[in-house]
Amino acid sequence: MKRKNLVVLSGAGISAESGFSTFRDSGGLWDRHRPEDVASADGWNRDMRHVLEFYNGLREQLRDARPNGAHLAIAGLEDRYRVNVITQNVDNLHERAGSSSVLHLHGELTKVRPENGIYDSTGSESEVFDIGYDRVDPGDLAPNGSQLRPHIVWFGEAVPKIGPAISLVEKADIFLIVGTSLSVYPAAGLYRYVPAETPIYLIDPKEVRVRDRRMVQIREKAVAGMEKFIGILENE
Ligand code: OAD
């Protein structure tokens, strides 16, 4: 029998139980840092050192973090489903849990690119490269001679992966949303591309305003929520 396509859209909440703060919960990253300072081109132009330090800190935290039961459960579903993960997260915990198809809508902490390069005008990743968990400092240059910047989508910047993400969502037989406030577009609008007959599940401990009659909310943290979701799949 043909395996069903399970498409997962994850956000910061899935990594909370691995020790990462979410952005918009109380005490979250956007309570402690102004997004316009650390996640915008203006912030970069004003104080590059501060921006690099912010991402150096997150990269160091990522080195020491571990995938949690929710990341592992999603990877484990590859035994029975074709699983494609679309994540807004810049960590690599889905990959480290074993997921084989992970599309990062908002970039990756372990990658960098030149501040003046071809990516921003073409979306080509030929100048993007992996630095693992190393620091980046002012004066660290790309092969093209320009300052290295984090490979992160900042506010006001294009989201080049949204097209491929929509294509995945359009083929979903089951759509699962985990740990996102659905407040940042275009990611928050992806559910609109889910085929009409496809069920939509949403795991979040807080009540999320239901935007589609099909959305079934599992009101749990990610790890417990994934256990319930797997129970639902088994009874399908
Ligand atoms: P948010 O911080 O906006 O939302 C996190 C969601 O996770 C909320 O709905 C929480 O209720 C939920 N949550 C908290 N703890 C949880 C847990 N243990 N298990 C499951 N869910 C939990 O984060 P995102 O929606 O991911 O962009 O934010 C989207 C984008 O905004 C991010 O990718 C980031 C940010 O600006 C960039 O940095 C480019």
PDB file of C-alpha atoms and ligand atoms in Angstrom:
ATOM      1  CA  MET A   1       0.000   0.000   0.000  1.00  0.00           C
ATOM      2  CA  LYS A   2       1.225   3.486  -0.840  1.00  0.00           C
ATOM      3  CA  ARG A   3       2.430   5.272   2.265  1.00  0.00           C
ATOM      4  CA  LYS A   4       0.574   8.468   3.157  1.00  0.00           C
ATOM      5  CA  ASN A   5       2.251  11.872   3.047  1.00  0.00           C
ATOM      6  CA  LEU A   6       2.500  13.384   6.491  1.00  0.00           C
ATOM      7  CA  VAL A   7       3.551  17.035   6.398  1.00  0.00           C
ATOM      8  CA  VAL A   8       4.638  18.689   9.639  1.00  0.00           C
ATOM      9  CA  LEU A   9       4.911  22.437  10.232  1.00  0.00           C
ATOM     10  CA  SER A  10       6.920  23.109  13.377  1.00  0.00           C
ATOM     11  CA  GLY A  11       7.768  26.227  15.341  1.00  0.00           C
ATOM     12  CA  ALA A  12       9.706  27.243  18.408  1.00  0.00           C
ATOM     13  CA  GLY A  13       7.396  25.307  20.768  1.00  0.00           C
ATOM     14  CA  ILE A  14       8.706  21.959  19.544  1.00  0.00           C
ATOM     15  CA  SER A  15      12.193  22.827  20.796  1.00  0.00           C
ATOM     16  CA  ALA A  16      11.030  24.277  24.141  1.00  0.00           C
ATOM     17  CA  GLU A  17      11.465  20.931  25.891  1.00  0.00           C
ATOM     18  CA  SER A  18      15.059  20.870  24.569  1.00  0.00           C
ATOM     19  CA  GLY A  19      15.699  24.062  26.546  1.00  0.00           C
ATOM     20  CA  PHE A  20      15.090  26.707  23.869  1.00  0.00           C
ATOM     21  CA  SER A  21      12.957  29.731  24.633  1.00  0.00           C
ATOM     22  CA  THR A  22      10.098  30.406  22.293  1.00  0.00           C
ATOM     23  CA  PHE A  23       9.758  33.936  20.886  1.00  0.00           C
ATOM     24  CA  ARG A  24       6.356  35.225  21.981  1.00  0.00           C
ATOM     25  CA  ASP A  25       5.583  33.377  25.227  1.00  0.00           C
ATOM     26  CA  SER A  26       6.077  35.462  28.343  1.00  0.00           C
ATOM     27  CA  GLY A  27       9.810  35.550  29.115  1.00  0.00           C
ATOM     28  CA  GLY A  28      10.473  34.485  25.510  1.00  0.00           C
ATOM     29  CA  LEU A  29      13.266  35.729  23.254  1.00  0.00           C
ATOM     30  CA  TRP A  30      11.288  38.739  22.038  1.00  0.00           C
ATOM     31  CA  ASP A  31      10.756  39.835  25.666  1.00  0.00           C
ATOM     32  CA  ARG A  32      14.521  39.877  26.197  1.00  0.00           C
ATOM     33  CA  HIS A  33      15.713  41.167  22.810  1.00  0.00           C
ATOM     34  CA  ARG A  34      14.133  43.595  20.405  1.00  0.00           C
ATOM     35  CA  PRO A  35      13.526  41.816  17.092  1.00  0.00           C
ATOM     36  CA  GLU A  36      14.400  45.028  15.239  1.00  0.00           C
ATOM     37  CA  ASP A  37      17.855  44.910  16.902  1.00  0.00           C
ATOM     38  CA  VAL A  38      18.765  41.243  16.338  1.00  0.00           C
ATOM     39  CA  ALA A  39      16.565  40.126  13.446  1.00  0.00           C
ATOM     40  CA  SER A  40      16.536  42.907  10.887  1.00  0.00           C
ATOM     41  CA  ALA A  41      18.871  44.380   8.291  1.00  0.00           C
ATOM     42  CA  ASP A  42      18.625  47.745  10.094  1.00  0.00           C
ATOM     43  CA  GLY A  43      19.778  46.158  13.342  1.00  0.00           C
ATOM     44  CA  TRP A  44      22.693  44.568  11.489  1.00  0.00           C
ATOM     45  CA  ASN A  45      23.687  47.895   9.935  1.00  0.00           C
ATOM     46  CA  ARG A  46      23.484  49.634  13.329  1.00  0.00           C
ATOM     47  CA  ASP A  47      25.407  47.075  15.400  1.00  0.00           C
ATOM     48  CA  MET A  48      26.732  44.013  13.612  1.00  0.00           C
ATOM     49  CA  ARG A  49      28.707  42.867  16.650  1.00  0.00           C
ATOM     50  CA  HIS A  50      25.553  42.693  18.778  1.00  0.00           C
ATOM     51  CA  VAL A  51      23.710  40.680  16.119  1.00  0.00           C
ATOM     52  CA  LEU A  52      26.615  38.244  15.678  1.00  0.00           C
ATOM     53  CA  GLU A  53      26.822  37.796  19.453  1.00  0.00           C
ATOM     54  CA  PHE A  54      23.105  36.978  19.664  1.00  0.00           C
ATOM     55  CA  TYR A  55      23.436  34.183  17.103  1.00  0.00           C
ATOM     56  CA  ASN A  56      26.810  33.023  18.522  1.00  0.00           C
ATOM     57  CA  GLY A  57      24.972  32.485  21.819  1.00  0.00           C
ATOM     58  CA  LEU A  58      22.153  30.508  20.203  1.00  0.00           C
ATOM     59  CA  ARG A  59      24.667  28.412  18.234  1.00  0.00           C
ATOM     60  CA  GLU A  60      26.528  27.565  21.428  1.00  0.00           C
ATOM     61  CA  GLN A  61      23.261  26.591  23.111  1.00  0.00           C
ATOM     62  CA  LEU A  62      22.383  24.407  20.112  1.00  0.00           C
ATOM     63  CA  ARG A  63      25.715  22.566  20.322  1.00  0.00           C
ATOM     64  CA  ASP A  64      24.820  21.435  23.841  1.00  0.00           C
ATOM     65  CA  ALA A  65      21.096  20.798  23.236  1.00  0.00           C
ATOM     66  CA  ARG A  66      19.503  17.463  22.412  1.00  0.00           C
ATOM     67  CA  PRO A  67      16.417  16.599  20.330  1.00  0.00           C
ATOM     68  CA  ASN A  68      13.451  15.814  22.563  1.00  0.00           C
ATOM     69  CA  GLY A  69      10.773  13.134  22.364  1.00  0.00           C
ATOM     70  CA  ALA A  70       8.692  15.191  19.934  1.00  0.00           C
ATOM     71  CA  HIS A  71      11.531  15.543  17.389  1.00  0.00           C
ATOM     72  CA  LEU A  72      12.266  11.823  17.823  1.00  0.00           C
ATOM     73  CA  ALA A  73       8.604  10.825  17.433  1.00  0.00           C
ATOM     74  CA  ILE A  74       8.331  12.754  14.151  1.00  0.00           C
ATOM     75  CA  ALA A  75      11.477  11.057  12.838  1.00  0.00           C
ATOM     76  CA  GLY A  76      10.104   7.664  13.961  1.00  0.00           C
ATOM     77  CA  LEU A  77       6.956   8.163  11.875  1.00  0.00           C
ATOM     78  CA  GLU A  78       9.115   7.660   8.762  1.00  0.00           C
ATOM     79  CA  ASP A  79       8.663   3.916   9.392  1.00  0.00           C
ATOM     80  CA  ARG A  80       5.016   4.254   8.362  1.00  0.00           C
ATOM     81  CA  TYR A  81       4.627   7.541   6.478  1.00  0.00           C
ATOM     82  CA  ARG A  82       6.419   9.695   3.966  1.00  0.00           C
ATOM     83  CA  VAL A  83       7.255  12.534   6.322  1.00  0.00           C
ATOM     84  CA  ASN A  84       8.242  16.020   5.215  1.00  0.00           C
ATOM     85  CA  VAL A  85       9.031  18.529   7.930  1.00  0.00           C
ATOM     86  CA  ILE A  86       8.704  22.244   7.260  1.00  0.00           C
ATOM     87  CA  THR A  87      10.181  24.141  10.176  1.00  0.00           C
ATOM     88  CA  GLN A  88      10.318  27.795  11.113  1.00  0.00           C
ATOM     89  CA  ASN A  89      13.106  26.873  13.520  1.00  0.00           C
ATOM     90  CA  VAL A  90      16.740  27.667  12.848  1.00  0.00           C
ATOM     91  CA  ASP A  91      17.997  24.825  15.069  1.00  0.00           C
ATOM     92  CA  ASN A  92      18.950  21.421  13.663  1.00  0.00           C
ATOM     93  CA  LEU A  93      17.112  19.249  16.190  1.00  0.00           C
ATOM     94  CA  HIS A  94      14.806  17.624  13.611  1.00  0.00           C
ATOM     95  CA  GLU A  95      17.837  16.484  11.612  1.00  0.00           C
ATOM     96  CA  ARG A  96      19.652  15.290  14.734  1.00  0.00           C
ATOM     97  CA  ALA A  97      16.552  13.300  15.698  1.00  0.00           C
ATOM     98  CA  GLY A  98      16.787  11.499  12.332  1.00  0.00           C
ATOM     99  CA  SER A  99      14.243  13.281  10.118  1.00  0.00           C
ATOM    100  CA  SER A 100      15.396  12.905   6.534  1.00  0.00           C
ATOM    101  CA  SER A 101      13.425  15.715   4.881  1.00  0.00           C
ATOM    102  CA  VAL A 102      13.572  19.055   6.687  1.00  0.00           C
ATOM    103  CA  LEU A 103      12.887  22.357   4.963  1.00  0.00           C
ATOM    104  CA  HIS A 104      14.016  25.401   6.944  1.00  0.00           C
ATOM    105  CA  LEU A 105      11.785  28.351   6.078  1.00  0.00           C
ATOM    106  CA  HIS A 106      13.705  30.841   8.227  1.00  0.00           C
ATOM    107  CA  GLY A 107      17.272  29.651   7.689  1.00  0.00           C
ATOM    108  CA  GLU A 108      19.745  27.686   9.778  1.00  0.00           C
ATOM    109  CA  LEU A 109      21.935  28.656  12.727  1.00  0.00           C
ATOM    110  CA  THR A 110      24.791  26.434  11.568  1.00  0.00           C
ATOM    111  CA  LYS A 111      25.079  28.190   8.197  1.00  0.00           C
ATOM    112  CA  VAL A 112      26.430  31.546   7.057  1.00  0.00           C
ATOM    113  CA  ARG A 113      26.578  33.561   3.881  1.00  0.00           C
ATOM    114  CA  PRO A 114      28.231  36.779   2.697  1.00  0.00           C
ATOM    115  CA  GLU A 115      26.444  39.979   3.699  1.00  0.00           C
ATOM    116  CA  ASN A 116      26.775  41.120   0.078  1.00  0.00           C
ATOM    117  CA  GLY A 117      26.231  38.006  -1.958  1.00  0.00           C
ATOM    118  CA  ILE A 118      24.019  36.463  -4.582  1.00  0.00           C
ATOM    119  CA  TYR A 119      21.541  34.842  -2.152  1.00  0.00           C
ATOM    120  CA  ASP A 120      19.456  37.928  -1.495  1.00  0.00           C
ATOM    121  CA  SER A 121      18.892  38.705  -5.156  1.00  0.00           C
ATOM    122  CA  THR A 122      18.693  35.149  -6.555  1.00  0.00           C
ATOM    123  CA  GLY A 123      17.914  32.761  -3.663  1.00  0.00           C
ATOM    124  CA  SER A 124      20.913  30.692  -4.860  1.00  0.00           C
ATOM    125  CA  GLU A 125      22.609  28.912  -1.964  1.00  0.00           C
ATOM    126  CA  SER A 126      25.966  28.496  -3.738  1.00  0.00           C
ATOM    127  CA  GLU A 127      27.605  30.970  -1.339  1.00  0.00           C
ATOM    128  CA  VAL A 128      25.918  29.535   1.767  1.00  0.00           C
ATOM    129  CA  PHE A 129      28.119  27.269   3.858  1.00  0.00           C
ATOM    130  CA  ASP A 130      28.182  25.282   7.042  1.00  0.00           C
ATOM    131  CA  ILE A 131      30.107  26.513  10.057  1.00  0.00           C
ATOM    132  CA  GLY A 132      28.755  23.995  12.542  1.00  0.00           C
ATOM    133  CA  TYR A 133      28.793  25.494  16.029  1.00  0.00           C
ATOM    134  CA  ASP A 134      31.676  27.943  15.454  1.00  0.00           C
ATOM    135  CA  ARG A 135      31.490  31.627  16.287  1.00  0.00           C
ATOM    136  CA  VAL A 136      31.266  34.350  13.685  1.00  0.00           C
ATOM    137  CA  ASP A 137      32.907  37.686  14.481  1.00  0.00           C
ATOM    138  CA  PRO A 138      33.243  41.041  12.759  1.00  0.00           C
ATOM    139  CA  GLY A 139      36.057  40.685  10.210  1.00  0.00           C
ATOM    140  CA  ASP A 140      35.255  37.021   9.381  1.00  0.00           C
ATOM    141  CA  LEU A 141      34.985  37.151   5.620  1.00  0.00           C
ATOM    142  CA  ALA A 142      33.341  34.983   2.972  1.00  0.00           C
ATOM    143  CA  PRO A 143      35.368  33.818  -0.053  1.00  0.00           C
ATOM    144  CA  ASN A 144      33.937  36.804  -1.988  1.00  0.00           C
ATOM    145  CA  GLY A 145      35.560  39.152   0.521  1.00  0.00           C
ATOM    146  CA  SER A 146      32.392  40.322   2.218  1.00  0.00           C
ATOM    147  CA  GLN A 147      31.515  40.026   5.924  1.00  0.00           C
ATOM    148  CA  LEU A 148      29.824  36.758   6.931  1.00  0.00           C
ATOM    149  CA  ARG A 149      26.308  37.014   8.299  1.00  0.00           C
ATOM    150  CA  PRO A 150      24.011  34.365   9.799  1.00  0.00           C
ATOM    151  CA  HIS A 151      21.953  32.448   7.225  1.00  0.00           C
ATOM    152  CA  ILE A 152      18.733  33.540   8.909  1.00  0.00           C
ATOM    153  CA  VAL A 153      15.656  35.164   7.391  1.00  0.00           C
ATOM    154  CA  TRP A 154      15.207  38.479   9.161  1.00  0.00           C
ATOM    155  CA  PHE A 155      12.055  40.584   9.348  1.00  0.00           C
ATOM    156  CA  GLY A 156      11.461  42.329   6.055  1.00  0.00           C
ATOM    157  CA  GLU A 157      13.467  39.749   4.092  1.00  0.00           C
ATOM    158  CA  ALA A 158      12.141  37.338   1.484  1.00  0.00           C
ATOM    159  CA  VAL A 159      11.363  33.702   2.348  1.00  0.00           C
ATOM    160  CA  PRO A 160      12.744  31.894  -0.729  1.00  0.00           C
ATOM    161  CA  LYS A 161      11.693  28.444   0.506  1.00  0.00           C
ATOM    162  CA  ILE A 162       7.991  29.292   0.694  1.00  0.00           C
ATOM    163  CA  GLY A 163       7.338  27.973  -2.856  1.00  0.00           C
ATOM    164  CA  PRO A 164       8.802  24.505  -2.180  1.00  0.00           C
ATOM    165  CA  ALA A 165       6.969  24.475   1.189  1.00  0.00           C
ATOM    166  CA  ILE A 166       3.623  25.167  -0.505  1.00  0.00           C
ATOM    167  CA  SER A 167       4.287  22.301  -2.948  1.00  0.00           C
ATOM    168  CA  LEU A 168       4.775  19.912  -0.020  1.00  0.00           C
ATOM    169  CA  VAL A 169       1.640  21.122   1.777  1.00  0.00           C
ATOM    170  CA  GLU A 170      -0.449  20.674  -1.383  1.00  0.00           C
ATOM    171  CA  LYS A 171       0.424  16.956  -1.335  1.00  0.00           C
ATOM    172  CA  ALA A 172      -0.333  16.356   2.349  1.00  0.00           C
ATOM    173  CA  ASP A 173      -2.602  13.450   3.304  1.00  0.00           C
ATOM    174  CA  ILE A 174      -2.230  14.473   6.966  1.00  0.00           C
ATOM    175  CA  PHE A 175      -1.053  17.905   8.137  1.00  0.00           C
ATOM    176  CA  LEU A 176       0.397  18.402  11.621  1.00  0.00           C
ATOM    177  CA  ILE A 177       1.258  21.764  13.173  1.00  0.00           C
ATOM    178  CA  VAL A 178       3.418  21.731  16.325  1.00  0.00           C
ATOM    179  CA  GLY A 179       4.436  24.592  18.604  1.00  0.00           C
ATOM    180  CA  THR A 180       3.867  27.710  16.554  1.00  0.00           C
ATOM    181  CA  SER A 181       1.751  30.764  17.331  1.00  0.00           C
ATOM    182  CA  LEU A 182       1.010  31.068  13.595  1.00  0.00           C
ATOM    183  CA  SER A 183       1.773  34.764  13.772  1.00  0.00           C
ATOM    184  CA  VAL A 184       4.530  35.135  11.180  1.00  0.00           C
ATOM    185  CA  TYR A 185       3.640  35.092   7.485  1.00  0.00           C
ATOM    186  CA  PRO A 186       3.997  33.521   5.006  1.00  0.00           C
ATOM    187  CA  ALA A 187       4.533  30.422   7.214  1.00  0.00           C
ATOM    188  CA  ALA A 188       1.298  31.076   9.132  1.00  0.00           C
ATOM    189  CA  GLY A 189      -0.730  30.874   5.899  1.00  0.00           C
ATOM    190  CA  LEU A 190       0.610  27.500   4.749  1.00  0.00           C
ATOM    191  CA  TYR A 191      -2.420  25.599   6.106  1.00  0.00           C
ATOM    192  CA  ARG A 192      -4.511  27.263   3.390  1.00  0.00           C
ATOM    193  CA  TYR A 193      -2.784  25.023   0.827  1.00  0.00           C
ATOM    194  CA  VAL A 194      -3.783  21.792   2.605  1.00  0.00           C
ATOM    195  CA  PRO A 195      -6.070  19.733   0.311  1.00  0.00           C
ATOM    196  CA  ALA A 196      -9.763  19.882   1.282  1.00  0.00           C
ATOM    197  CA  GLU A 197      -9.997  16.241   2.414  1.00  0.00           C
ATOM    198  CA  THR A 198      -6.821  16.317   4.533  1.00  0.00           C
ATOM    199  CA  PRO A 199      -7.154  16.387   8.338  1.00  0.00           C
ATOM    200  CA  ILE A 200      -5.213  19.070  10.222  1.00  0.00           C
ATOM    201  CA  TYR A 201      -3.908  18.517  13.773  1.00  0.00           C
ATOM    202  CA  LEU A 202      -2.350  21.209  15.927  1.00  0.00           C
ATOM    203  CA  ILE A 203      -0.291  20.534  19.061  1.00  0.00           C
ATOM    204  CA  ASP A 204       0.109  23.482  21.437  1.00  0.00           C
ATOM    205  CA  PRO A 205      -0.448  23.819  25.188  1.00  0.00           C
ATOM    206  CA  LYS A 206      -2.118  27.212  24.686  1.00  0.00           C
ATOM    207  CA  GLU A 207      -5.400  27.610  22.937  1.00  0.00           C
ATOM    208  CA  VAL A 208      -4.644  28.645  19.362  1.00  0.00           C
ATOM    209  CA  ARG A 209      -7.342  30.484  17.484  1.00  0.00           C
ATOM    210  CA  VAL A 210      -8.682  27.811  15.158  1.00  0.00           C
ATOM    211  CA  ARG A 211      -8.543  29.068  11.616  1.00  0.00           C
ATOM    212  CA  ASP A 212      -9.952  26.087   9.777  1.00  0.00           C
ATOM    213  CA  ARG A 213     -12.908  23.907  10.709  1.00  0.00           C
ATOM    214  CA  ARG A 214     -10.747  20.819  10.183  1.00  0.00           C
ATOM    215  CA  MET A 215      -8.146  21.819  12.773  1.00  0.00           C
ATOM    216  CA  VAL A 216      -8.166  19.490  15.749  1.00  0.00           C
ATOM    217  CA  GLN A 217      -6.136  20.930  18.597  1.00  0.00           C
ATOM    218  CA  ILE A 218      -4.222  18.625  20.936  1.00  0.00           C
ATOM    219  CA  ARG A 219      -3.725  20.910  23.900  1.00  0.00           C
ATOM    220  CA  GLU A 220      -0.438  19.549  25.234  1.00  0.00           C
ATOM    221  CA  LYS A 221       3.249  20.324  25.157  1.00  0.00           C
ATOM    222  CA  ALA A 222       5.032  18.845  22.168  1.00  0.00           C
ATOM    223  CA  VAL A 223       6.300  15.595  23.723  1.00  0.00           C
ATOM    224  CA  ALA A 224       2.988  14.581  25.325  1.00  0.00           C
ATOM    225  CA  GLY A 225       1.094  15.929  22.309  1.00  0.00           C
ATOM    226  CA  MET A 226       3.067  13.734  19.909  1.00  0.00           C
ATOM    227  CA  GLU A 227       2.191  10.664  22.001  1.00  0.00           C
ATOM    228  CA  LYS A 228      -1.499  11.553  21.703  1.00  0.00           C
ATOM    229  CA  PHE A 229      -1.166  12.290  17.981  1.00  0.00           C
ATOM    230  CA  ILE A 230       0.446   8.890  17.372  1.00  0.00           C
ATOM    231  CA  GLY A 231      -2.441   7.305  19.300  1.00  0.00           C
ATOM    232  CA  ILE A 232      -4.889   9.066  16.973  1.00  0.00           C
ATOM    233  CA  LEU A 233      -2.999   7.829  13.886  1.00  0.00           C
ATOM    234  CA  GLU A 234      -3.068   4.275  15.202  1.00  0.00           C
ATOM    235  CA  ASN A 235      -6.856   4.383  15.572  1.00  0.00           C
ATOM    236  CA  GLU A 236      -7.416   5.873  12.121  1.00  0.00           C
TER     237      GLU A 236
HETATM  238  P1  OAD B   1       6.262  31.689  18.883  1.00  0.00           P
HETATM  239  O1  OAD B   1       7.097  32.005  20.077  1.00  0.00           O
HETATM  240  O2  OAD B   1       5.546  32.788  18.219  1.00  0.00           O
HETATM  241  O3  OAD B   1       5.171  30.593  19.285  1.00  0.00           O
HETATM  242  C1  OAD B   1       5.527  29.448  19.996  1.00  0.00           C
HETATM  243  C2  OAD B   1       4.300  28.583  20.207  1.00  0.00           C
HETATM  244  O4  OAD B   1       4.741  27.402  20.878  1.00  0.00           O
HETATM  245  C3  OAD B   1       3.199  29.224  21.062  1.00  0.00           C
HETATM  246  O5  OAD B   1       1.931  29.013  20.448  1.00  0.00           O
HETATM  247  C4  OAD B   1       3.305  28.452  22.390  1.00  0.00           C
HETATM  248  O6  OAD B   1       2.046  28.302  23.053  1.00  0.00           O
HETATM  249  C5  OAD B   1       3.831  27.109  21.935  1.00  0.00           C
HETATM  250  N1  OAD B   1       4.580  26.348  22.954  1.00  0.00           N
HETATM  251  C6  OAD B   1       5.237  26.797  24.056  1.00  0.00           C
HETATM  252  N2  OAD B   1       5.811  25.773  24.712  1.00  0.00           N
HETATM  253  C7  OAD B   1       5.495  24.648  24.032  1.00  0.00           C
HETATM  254  C8  OAD B   1       5.792  23.257  24.191  1.00  0.00           C
HETATM  255  N3  OAD B   1       6.538  22.810  25.202  1.00  0.00           N
HETATM  256  N4  OAD B   1       5.303  22.401  23.274  1.00  0.00           N
HETATM  257  C9  OAD B   1       4.549  22.835  22.224  1.00  0.00           C
HETATM  258  N5  OAD B   1       4.249  24.116  22.017  1.00  0.00           N
HETATM  259  C10 OAD B   1       4.716  25.014  22.911  1.00  0.00           C
HETATM  260  O7  OAD B   1       7.213  30.894  17.865  1.00  0.00           O
HETATM  261  P2  OAD B   1       7.004  30.612  16.308  1.00  0.00           P
HETATM  262  O8  OAD B   1       5.560  30.501  15.969  1.00  0.00           O
HETATM  263  O9  OAD B   1       7.902  29.506  15.937  1.00  0.00           O
HETATM  264  O10 OAD B   1      11.464  33.910  13.063  1.00  0.00           O
HETATM  265  O11 OAD B   1       7.572  31.954  15.688  1.00  0.00           O
HETATM  266  C11 OAD B   1       7.642  32.116  14.302  1.00  0.00           C
HETATM  267  C12 OAD B   1       8.843  32.940  13.927  1.00  0.00           C
HETATM  268  O12 OAD B   1       8.849  34.160  14.674  1.00  0.00           O
HETATM  269  C13 OAD B   1      10.174  32.312  14.268  1.00  0.00           C
HETATM  270  O13 OAD B   1      10.610  31.401  13.277  1.00  0.00           O
HETATM  271  C14 OAD B   1      11.096  33.482  14.378  1.00  0.00           C
HETATM  272  C15 OAD B   1      10.203  34.472  15.072  1.00  0.00           C
HETATM  273  O14 OAD B   1      10.427  35.809  14.762  1.00  0.00           O
HETATM  274  C16 OAD B   1      12.731  34.295  12.824  1.00  0.00           C
HETATM  275  O15 OAD B   1      13.578  34.377  13.689  1.00  0.00           O
HETATM  276  C17 OAD B   1      13.010  34.611  11.406  1.00  0.00           C
END
